[in-house]
Amino acid sequence: MIIANIADFREAARRRLPHFLFEYLDGGSYAEETLRRNVADLAEIALRQRVLADVADINLSAELFGQRMAMPVVLAPIGLAGLNARRGEVQAVRAAEAAGVPFTLSTVSACPLSEVRKAAAKPFWFQLYMVRDRSFMRDLLAQAREAECSALVFTVDMPVPGSRYRDVRSGLAGAPGMIGGLRRTMQAAMRPGWAWDVGLMGRPHHLGNIAPLLRGSTGLEDFFAWMRGNFDTGIHWRDLDFIRSEWSGPLILKGILDPADAKQAAEVGADGIVVSNHGGRQLDGVLSTARALPPIVDAVGDRLTVLADGGVRSGLDVVRMLAMGAKGVLLGRAWAFALAAGGEAGVAKMLGLIAAEMRVAMALTGVTRVDQIGRANLANFSPA
């Protein structure tokens, strides 16, 4: 098929991936209202079109946490991403490097830190969940330091996984043992291209970073049951002292939706936050990112670096997020779909599309540099 936008990558991923993997990527929690609002509310943000502004020389470059980037875009952490293509995180980090943007490796990636580090020529970001075993966390953070990861993204909105009905229906959740394995195997057999390239040639299939906690299992037998059994539900702001004691680099808290929490993040010394509802995958019915972002920027934008994710399906959406005050935008489903559709080349093409669409949006709003994008580029803006 001809791929012209992120929606096309999504369709290509749907055709290639086993049902349980596509549903995991595509779905949200409960009735998926927040998942839909992320896209719909962002699409309703109107930009001011300006003319005769001399936009012959457009520069997308930006700087985040001391790192110069080709554009203010980051590949967000995606759990199980390595199953979307053969050794998927390795392919994605190479595409991100070539495009000049950061890649973020998830704690629950298929490829471990050591494997991704060998494939990477430059430092990448690492995402961390709080698990109960603190000694394991110390070891994992030591691996991140050894890999010279340039930023730590600490996810704070997942003390427990959200209720995701699609994953129950597909067999990724709630179907442990032989029954669940058989369901997933049958779905894989319906996708022979994936079954050969990833299922057979892409082994080993396990959650590489958390292997010490798996006790011989892969972590995929019942992915969500493992998370419920190992994530620390007692997580508190004071736990950031533990993280800071083991990590001296930039610390970014991901999953902030309320200005009060954003202020608390600034008080405890976070370097940045990601305004995020986990792609609509945690608590359904909460604010979309487009609704939550402006009040948070107003509250703490002068104290720390505000990033955002959720609902971004184009370079135009990136510009909308920047106009509302974000300094950078994390792409999640966009790169995961592209990886499933075309591996490293797919991610590279997706990032090229994002850059091209950003250039068009900037040209037609009369700006030539990313740092010129702001509320003045919004038409009749109202965060409510």
PDB file of N, CA and C in Angstrom, residues 202-257:
ATOM      1  N   GLY A 202      13.313 -13.506  15.047  1.00  0.00           N
ATOM      2  CA  GLY A 202      13.528 -12.396  15.980  1.00  0.00           C
ATOM      3  C   GLY A 202      13.724 -12.809  17.416  1.00  0.00           C
ATOM      4  N   ARG A 203      13.956 -14.084  17.663  1.00  0.00           N
ATOM      5  CA  ARG A 203      14.152 -14.561  19.020  1.00  0.00           C
ATOM      6  C   ARG A 203      15.461 -14.026  19.601  1.00  0.00           C
ATOM      7  N   PRO A 204      15.545 -13.941  20.958  1.00  0.00           N
ATOM      8  CA  PRO A 204      14.598 -14.418  21.971  1.00  0.00           C
ATOM      9  C   PRO A 204      13.454 -13.441  22.203  1.00  0.00           C
ATOM     10  N   HIS A 205      12.318 -13.979  22.615  1.00  0.00           N
ATOM     11  CA  HIS A 205      11.146 -13.173  22.915  1.00  0.00           C
ATOM     12  C   HIS A 205      10.942 -13.128  24.425  1.00  0.00           C
ATOM     13  N   HIS A 206      11.435 -12.077  25.042  1.00  0.00           N
ATOM     14  CA  HIS A 206      11.196 -11.883  26.462  1.00  0.00           C
ATOM     15  C   HIS A 206      11.431 -10.413  26.788  1.00  0.00           C
ATOM     16  N   LEU A 207      11.083 -10.022  27.991  1.00  0.00           N
ATOM     17  CA  LEU A 207      11.293  -8.644  28.422  1.00  0.00           C
ATOM     18  C   LEU A 207      12.730  -8.534  28.930  1.00  0.00           C
ATOM     19  N   GLY A 208      13.615  -8.099  28.028  1.00  0.00           N
ATOM     20  CA  GLY A 208      15.041  -8.206  28.275  1.00  0.00           C
ATOM     21  C   GLY A 208      15.546  -7.484  29.500  1.00  0.00           C
ATOM     22  N   ASN A 209      15.011  -6.294  29.783  1.00  0.00           N
ATOM     23  CA  ASN A 209      15.523  -5.512  30.910  1.00  0.00           C
ATOM     24  C   ASN A 209      15.153  -6.090  32.261  1.00  0.00           C
ATOM     25  N   ILE A 210      14.074  -6.830  32.315  1.00  0.00           N
ATOM     26  CA  ILE A 210      13.602  -7.320  33.614  1.00  0.00           C
ATOM     27  C   ILE A 210      13.815  -8.817  33.771  1.00  0.00           C
ATOM     28  N   ALA A 211      14.717  -9.376  32.978  1.00  0.00           N
ATOM     29  CA  ALA A 211      14.981 -10.816  33.029  1.00  0.00           C
ATOM     30  C   ALA A 211      15.278 -11.313  34.441  1.00  0.00           C
ATOM     31  N   PRO A 212      16.026 -10.551  35.272  1.00  0.00           N
ATOM     32  CA  PRO A 212      16.310 -11.063  36.625  1.00  0.00           C
ATOM     33  C   PRO A 212      15.063 -11.284  37.477  1.00  0.00           C
ATOM     34  N   LEU A 213      13.964 -10.602  37.141  1.00  0.00           N
ATOM     35  CA  LEU A 213      12.740 -10.757  37.930  1.00  0.00           C
ATOM     36  C   LEU A 213      11.819 -11.856  37.397  1.00  0.00           C
ATOM     37  N   LEU A 214      12.149 -12.416  36.240  1.00  0.00           N
ATOM     38  CA  LEU A 214      11.207 -13.298  35.555  1.00  0.00           C
ATOM     39  C   LEU A 214      11.304 -14.761  35.988  1.00  0.00           C
ATOM     40  N   ARG A 215      12.423 -15.117  36.617  1.00  0.00           N
ATOM     41  CA  ARG A 215      12.617 -16.475  37.128  1.00  0.00           C
ATOM     42  C   ARG A 215      12.367 -17.535  36.058  1.00  0.00           C
ATOM     43  N   GLY A 216      12.971 -17.301  34.898  1.00  0.00           N
ATOM     44  CA  GLY A 216      12.896 -18.290  33.833  1.00  0.00           C
ATOM     45  C   GLY A 216      11.741 -18.122  32.868  1.00  0.00           C
ATOM     46  N   SER A 217      10.763 -17.281  33.180  1.00  0.00           N
ATOM     47  CA  SER A 217       9.663 -17.035  32.245  1.00  0.00           C
ATOM     48  C   SER A 217      10.054 -15.909  31.293  1.00  0.00           C
ATOM     49  N   THR A 218       9.198 -15.615  30.349  1.00  0.00           N
ATOM     50  CA  THR A 218       9.502 -14.563  29.375  1.00  0.00           C
ATOM     51  C   THR A 218       8.905 -13.223  29.769  1.00  0.00           C
ATOM     52  N   GLY A 219       7.902 -13.237  30.661  1.00  0.00           N
ATOM     53  CA  GLY A 219       7.178 -12.013  30.989  1.00  0.00           C
ATOM     54  C   GLY A 219       5.993 -11.786  30.072  1.00  0.00           C
ATOM     55  N   LEU A 220       5.868 -12.615  29.028  1.00  0.00           N
ATOM     56  CA  LEU A 220       4.785 -12.445  28.052  1.00  0.00           C
ATOM     57  C   LEU A 220       3.623 -13.407  28.310  1.00  0.00           C
ATOM     58  N   GLU A 221       3.803 -14.344  29.234  1.00  0.00           N
ATOM     59  CA  GLU A 221       2.747 -15.330  29.480  1.00  0.00           C
ATOM     60  C   GLU A 221       1.446 -14.639  29.881  1.00  0.00           C
ATOM     61  N   ASP A 222       1.530 -13.665  30.766  1.00  0.00           N
ATOM     62  CA  ASP A 222       0.406 -12.789  31.080  1.00  0.00           C
ATOM     63  C   ASP A 222       1.029 -11.450  31.469  1.00  0.00           C
ATOM     64  N   PHE A 223       1.244 -10.627  30.460  1.00  0.00           N
ATOM     65  CA  PHE A 223       2.010  -9.388  30.583  1.00  0.00           C
ATOM     66  C   PHE A 223       1.466  -8.503  31.696  1.00  0.00           C
ATOM     67  N   PHE A 224       0.166  -8.295  31.711  1.00  0.00           N
ATOM     68  CA  PHE A 224      -0.430  -7.375  32.680  1.00  0.00           C
ATOM     69  C   PHE A 224      -0.454  -7.968  34.083  1.00  0.00           C
ATOM     70  N   ALA A 225      -0.580  -9.268  34.192  1.00  0.00           N
ATOM     71  CA  ALA A 225      -0.509  -9.897  35.505  1.00  0.00           C
ATOM     72  C   ALA A 225       0.883  -9.707  36.096  1.00  0.00           C
ATOM     73  N   TRP A 226       1.896  -9.790  35.259  1.00  0.00           N
ATOM     74  CA  TRP A 226       3.263  -9.559  35.749  1.00  0.00           C
ATOM     75  C   TRP A 226       3.388  -8.126  36.276  1.00  0.00           C
ATOM     76  N   MET A 227       2.858  -7.165  35.537  1.00  0.00           N
ATOM     77  CA  MET A 227       2.955  -5.774  35.985  1.00  0.00           C
ATOM     78  C   MET A 227       2.218  -5.574  37.307  1.00  0.00           C
ATOM     79  N   ARG A 228       1.016  -6.130  37.416  1.00  0.00           N
ATOM     80  CA  ARG A 228       0.264  -5.987  38.660  1.00  0.00           C
ATOM     81  C   ARG A 228       1.014  -6.603  39.828  1.00  0.00           C
ATOM     82  N   GLY A 229       1.759  -7.663  39.563  1.00  0.00           N
ATOM     83  CA  GLY A 229       2.470  -8.343  40.624  1.00  0.00           C
ATOM     84  C   GLY A 229       3.791  -7.707  41.007  1.00  0.00           C
ATOM     85  N   ASN A 230       4.336  -6.832  40.155  1.00  0.00           N
ATOM     86  CA  ASN A 230       5.670  -6.306  40.401  1.00  0.00           C
ATOM     87  C   ASN A 230       5.757  -4.788  40.515  1.00  0.00           C
ATOM     88  N   PHE A 231       4.792  -4.058  39.951  1.00  0.00           N
ATOM     89  CA  PHE A 231       4.845  -2.608  40.074  1.00  0.00           C
ATOM     90  C   PHE A 231       4.494  -2.198  41.500  1.00  0.00           C
ATOM     91  N   ASP A 232       5.113  -1.126  41.961  1.00  0.00           N
ATOM     92  CA  ASP A 232       4.957  -0.693  43.346  1.00  0.00           C
ATOM     93  C   ASP A 232       3.765   0.250  43.476  1.00  0.00           C
ATOM     94  N   THR A 233       2.693  -0.234  44.065  1.00  0.00           N
ATOM     95  CA  THR A 233       1.503   0.601  44.239  1.00  0.00           C
ATOM     96  C   THR A 233       1.683   1.620  45.365  1.00  0.00           C
ATOM     97  N   GLY A 234       2.731   1.472  46.148  1.00  0.00           N
ATOM     98  CA  GLY A 234       2.987   2.414  47.232  1.00  0.00           C
ATOM     99  C   GLY A 234       3.852   3.587  46.820  1.00  0.00           C
ATOM    100  N   ILE A 235       4.036   3.789  45.527  1.00  0.00           N
ATOM    101  CA  ILE A 235       4.892   4.859  45.040  1.00  0.00           C
ATOM    102  C   ILE A 235       4.407   6.217  45.536  1.00  0.00           C
ATOM    103  N   HIS A 236       5.349   7.082  45.916  1.00  0.00           N
ATOM    104  CA  HIS A 236       5.042   8.388  46.494  1.00  0.00           C
ATOM    105  C   HIS A 236       6.106   9.369  46.038  1.00  0.00           C
ATOM    106  N   TRP A 237       5.816  10.657  46.206  1.00  0.00           N
ATOM    107  CA  TRP A 237       6.792  11.683  45.820  1.00  0.00           C
ATOM    108  C   TRP A 237       8.135  11.463  46.505  1.00  0.00           C
ATOM    109  N   ARG A 238       8.107  10.935  47.714  1.00  0.00           N
ATOM    110  CA  ARG A 238       9.377  10.729  48.431  1.00  0.00           C
ATOM    111  C   ARG A 238      10.275   9.712  47.742  1.00  0.00           C
ATOM    112  N   ASP A 239       9.679   8.853  46.888  1.00  0.00           N
ATOM    113  CA  ASP A 239      10.488   7.863  46.178  1.00  0.00           C
ATOM    114  C   ASP A 239      11.418   8.500  45.157  1.00  0.00           C
ATOM    115  N   LEU A 240      11.150   9.753  44.806  1.00  0.00           N
ATOM    116  CA  LEU A 240      12.060  10.432  43.895  1.00  0.00           C
ATOM    117  C   LEU A 240      13.427  10.646  44.529  1.00  0.00           C
ATOM    118  N   ASP A 241      13.489  10.667  45.856  1.00  0.00           N
ATOM    119  CA  ASP A 241      14.788  10.753  46.523  1.00  0.00           C
ATOM    120  C   ASP A 241      15.631   9.526  46.183  1.00  0.00           C
ATOM    121  N   PHE A 242      14.987   8.365  46.159  1.00  0.00           N
ATOM    122  CA  PHE A 242      15.698   7.136  45.787  1.00  0.00           C
ATOM    123  C   PHE A 242      16.191   7.218  44.352  1.00  0.00           C
ATOM    124  N   ILE A 243      15.325   7.678  43.440  1.00  0.00           N
ATOM    125  CA  ILE A 243      15.731   7.791  42.037  1.00  0.00           C
ATOM    126  C   ILE A 243      16.903   8.752  41.900  1.00  0.00           C
ATOM    127  N   ARG A 244      16.802   9.894  42.553  1.00  0.00           N
ATOM    128  CA  ARG A 244      17.864  10.898  42.462  1.00  0.00           C
ATOM    129  C   ARG A 244      19.180  10.390  43.059  1.00  0.00           C
ATOM    130  N   SER A 245      19.096   9.545  44.056  1.00  0.00           N
ATOM    131  CA  SER A 245      20.326   9.017  44.655  1.00  0.00           C
ATOM    132  C   SER A 245      21.070   8.089  43.701  1.00  0.00           C
ATOM    133  N   GLU A 246      20.337   7.546  42.712  1.00  0.00           N
ATOM    134  CA  GLU A 246      20.937   6.613  41.764  1.00  0.00           C
ATOM    135  C   GLU A 246      21.110   7.212  40.373  1.00  0.00           C
ATOM    136  N   TRP A 247      20.595   8.426  40.168  1.00  0.00           N
ATOM    137  CA  TRP A 247      20.618   9.021  38.823  1.00  0.00           C
ATOM    138  C   TRP A 247      20.895  10.513  38.931  1.00  0.00           C
ATOM    139  N   SER A 248      21.965  10.973  38.303  1.00  0.00           N
ATOM    140  CA  SER A 248      22.343  12.384  38.385  1.00  0.00           C
ATOM    141  C   SER A 248      22.026  13.171  37.126  1.00  0.00           C
ATOM    142  N   GLY A 249      21.599  12.493  36.068  1.00  0.00           N
ATOM    143  CA  GLY A 249      21.301  13.178  34.821  1.00  0.00           C
ATOM    144  C   GLY A 249      19.915  13.787  34.810  1.00  0.00           C
ATOM    145  N   PRO A 250      19.490  14.314  33.657  1.00  0.00           N
ATOM    146  CA  PRO A 250      18.141  14.884  33.549  1.00  0.00           C
ATOM    147  C   PRO A 250      17.063  13.874  33.922  1.00  0.00           C
ATOM    148  N   LEU A 251      16.135  14.316  34.774  1.00  0.00           N
ATOM    149  CA  LEU A 251      15.035  13.470  35.240  1.00  0.00           C
ATOM    150  C   LEU A 251      13.719  14.069  34.767  1.00  0.00           C
ATOM    151  N   ILE A 252      12.944  13.281  34.028  1.00  0.00           N
ATOM    152  CA  ILE A 252      11.688  13.729  33.432  1.00  0.00           C
ATOM    153  C   ILE A 252      10.564  12.857  33.972  1.00  0.00           C
ATOM    154  N   LEU A 253       9.551  13.463  34.554  1.00  0.00           N
ATOM    155  CA  LEU A 253       8.412  12.711  35.077  1.00  0.00           C
ATOM    156  C   LEU A 253       7.317  12.653  34.019  1.00  0.00           C
ATOM    157  N   LYS A 254       6.940  11.453  33.649  1.00  0.00           N
ATOM    158  CA  LYS A 254       5.954  11.245  32.581  1.00  0.00           C
ATOM    159  C   LYS A 254       4.631  10.788  33.171  1.00  0.00           C
ATOM    160  N   GLY A 255       3.540  11.496  32.791  1.00  0.00           N
ATOM    161  CA  GLY A 255       2.216  11.120  33.256  1.00  0.00           C
ATOM    162  C   GLY A 255       1.562  12.182  34.108  1.00  0.00           C
ATOM    163  N   ILE A 256       1.957  13.442  33.924  1.00  0.00           N
ATOM    164  CA  ILE A 256       1.392  14.561  34.686  1.00  0.00           C
ATOM    165  C   ILE A 256       0.188  15.125  33.935  1.00  0.00           C
ATOM    166  N   LEU A 257      -0.929  15.282  34.650  1.00  0.00           N
ATOM    167  CA  LEU A 257      -2.151  15.824  34.039  1.00  0.00           C
ATOM    168  C   LEU A 257      -2.735  16.988  34.828  1.00  0.00           C
TER     169      LEU A 257
END
